[in-house]
PDB file of C-alpha atoms in Angstrom:
ATOM      1  CA  MET U 126     -11.787 -78.298  80.984  1.00 58.00           C
ATOM      2  CA  GLU U 127     -10.572 -76.578  78.301  1.00 66.00           C
ATOM      3  CA  GLU U 128      -7.143 -74.497  78.351  1.00 72.00           C
ATOM      4  CA  PRO U 129      -7.561 -70.876  77.486  1.00 72.00           C
ATOM      5  CA  SER U 130      -6.288 -70.708  74.079  1.00 81.00           C
ATOM      6  CA  LEU U 131      -3.137 -68.439  73.074  1.00 76.00           C
ATOM      7  CA  GLU U 132      -4.665 -66.344  71.402  1.00 83.00           C
ATOM      8  CA  ASN U 133      -7.313 -65.317  74.358  1.00 85.00           C
ATOM      9  CA  VAL U 134      -4.095 -65.148  77.354  1.00 81.00           C
ATOM     10  CA  GLN U 135      -2.583 -62.552  74.761  1.00 85.00           C
ATOM     11  CA  GLN U 136      -5.890 -61.000  74.316  1.00 87.00           C
ATOM     12  CA  ASP U 137      -6.826 -60.719  78.248  1.00 90.00           C
ATOM     13  CA  LYS U 138      -3.071 -59.393  78.911  1.00 88.00           C
ATOM     14  CA  LEU U 139      -3.539 -56.931  76.449  1.00 89.00           C
ATOM     15  CA  GLU U 140      -6.788 -55.332  77.913  1.00 92.00           C
ATOM     16  CA  GLN U 141      -5.527 -55.109  81.624  1.00 93.00           C
ATOM     17  CA  LEU U 142      -2.722 -53.515  79.875  1.00 91.00           C
ATOM     18  CA  GLN U 143      -5.042 -51.459  78.369  1.00 93.00           C
ATOM     19  CA  LEU U 144      -6.858 -50.698  81.708  1.00 95.00           C
ATOM     20  CA  LYS U 145      -3.384 -49.937  83.634  1.00 94.00           C
ATOM     21  CA  LEU U 146      -2.145 -46.899  80.961  1.00 95.00           C
ATOM     22  CA  GLU U 147      -5.715 -45.529  81.138  1.00 96.00           C
ATOM     23  CA  GLY U 148      -5.582 -45.591  85.224  1.00 96.00           C
ATOM     24  CA  LEU U 149      -1.816 -44.069  84.535  1.00 96.00           C
ATOM     25  CA  ARG U 150      -3.122 -41.349  82.298  1.00 96.00           C
ATOM     26  CA  GLN U 151      -5.653 -40.785  84.694  1.00 97.00           C
ATOM     27  CA  LYS U 152      -3.526 -40.162  87.329  1.00 96.00           C
ATOM     28  CA  LEU U 153      -0.777 -38.105  85.147  1.00 97.00           C
ATOM     29  CA  ALA U 154      -2.800 -35.903  84.312  1.00 97.00           C
ATOM     30  CA  VAL U 155      -4.055 -34.704  87.672  1.00 96.00           C
ATOM     31  CA  MET U 156      -0.646 -34.418  88.519  1.00 97.00           C
ATOM     32  CA  ARG U 157       0.715 -32.831  85.584  1.00 96.00           C
ATOM     33  CA  TRP U 158      -2.075 -30.035  86.293  1.00 97.00           C
ATOM     34  CA  ASP U 159      -0.654 -30.082  89.555  1.00 96.00           C
ATOM     35  CA  GLN U 160       2.661 -29.861  88.265  1.00 96.00           C
ATOM     36  CA  GLU U 161       1.594 -26.763  86.485  1.00 96.00           C
ATOM     37  CA  HIS U 162       0.298 -25.084  89.289  1.00 97.00           C
ATOM     38  CA  ASP U 163       2.926 -25.278  91.315  1.00 96.00           C
ATOM     39  CA  GLN U 164       1.273 -28.035  93.947  1.00 95.00           C
ATOM     40  CA  LEU U 165       3.726 -31.296  93.700  1.00 93.00           C
ATOM     41  CA  ASN U 166       6.157 -31.375  96.449  1.00 95.00           C
ATOM     42  CA  PRO U 167       9.814 -33.043  96.161  1.00 95.00           C
ATOM     43  CA  ALA U 168       8.116 -36.957  96.107  1.00 96.00           C
ATOM     44  CA  MET U 169       5.114 -36.194  94.345  1.00 96.00           C
ATOM     45  CA  LYS U 170       7.359 -34.933  91.656  1.00 95.00           C
ATOM     46  CA  SER U 171       9.257 -38.014  91.778  1.00 97.00           C
ATOM     47  CA  LYS U 172       5.905 -39.627  91.950  1.00 96.00           C
ATOM     48  CA  LEU U 173       5.064 -38.248  89.177  1.00 96.00           C
ATOM     49  CA  GLN U 174       8.200 -39.265  86.942  1.00 97.00           C
ATOM     50  CA  LYS U 175       7.993 -43.111  88.216  1.00 97.00           C
ATOM     51  CA  LEU U 176       4.379 -42.186  86.676  1.00 96.00           C
ATOM     52  CA  GLN U 177       5.587 -40.539  83.035  1.00 97.00           C
ATOM     53  CA  GLU U 178       8.132 -44.077  82.631  1.00 97.00           C
ATOM     54  CA  GLU U 179       5.647 -46.825  83.437  1.00 95.00           C
ATOM     55  CA  CYS U 180       3.066 -44.813  81.110  1.00 95.00           C
ATOM     56  CA  GLU U 181       5.606 -44.880  78.404  1.00 95.00           C
ATOM     57  CA  ARG U 182       6.731 -48.731  78.998  1.00 94.00           C
ATOM     58  CA  LEU U 183       3.008 -49.564  78.449  1.00 92.00           C
ATOM     59  CA  GLU U 184       3.079 -47.555  75.741  1.00 92.00           C
ATOM     60  CA  ARG U 185       5.580 -49.271  74.185  1.00 93.00           C
ATOM     61  CA  GLU U 186       4.682 -52.386  74.950  1.00 88.00           C
ATOM     62  CA  LEU U 187       1.106 -52.315  73.913  1.00 87.00           C
ATOM     63  CA  GLY U 188       2.709 -51.040  70.574  1.00 87.00           C
ATOM     64  CA  ALA U 189       4.698 -54.275  70.315  1.00 81.00           C
ATOM     65  CA  HIS U 190       1.753 -56.404  70.424  1.00 72.00           C
ATOM     66  CA  THR U 191      -0.383 -54.351  67.850  1.00 64.00           C
TER      67      THR U 191
END
């Protein structure tokens, strides 16, 4: 059985990052709407901040690979 090539491994990683980023963006869109309508409690505001930071980190990581 052949080992996956480095190119295939990198492509798989990029696809996983893109899927994760897409999911984060969807969560962020909902949470930002909630924030705009004063629907977030302090714990959710903290979670929103962490998700925004994670989204930015993934965007930078994807940008470095393209």
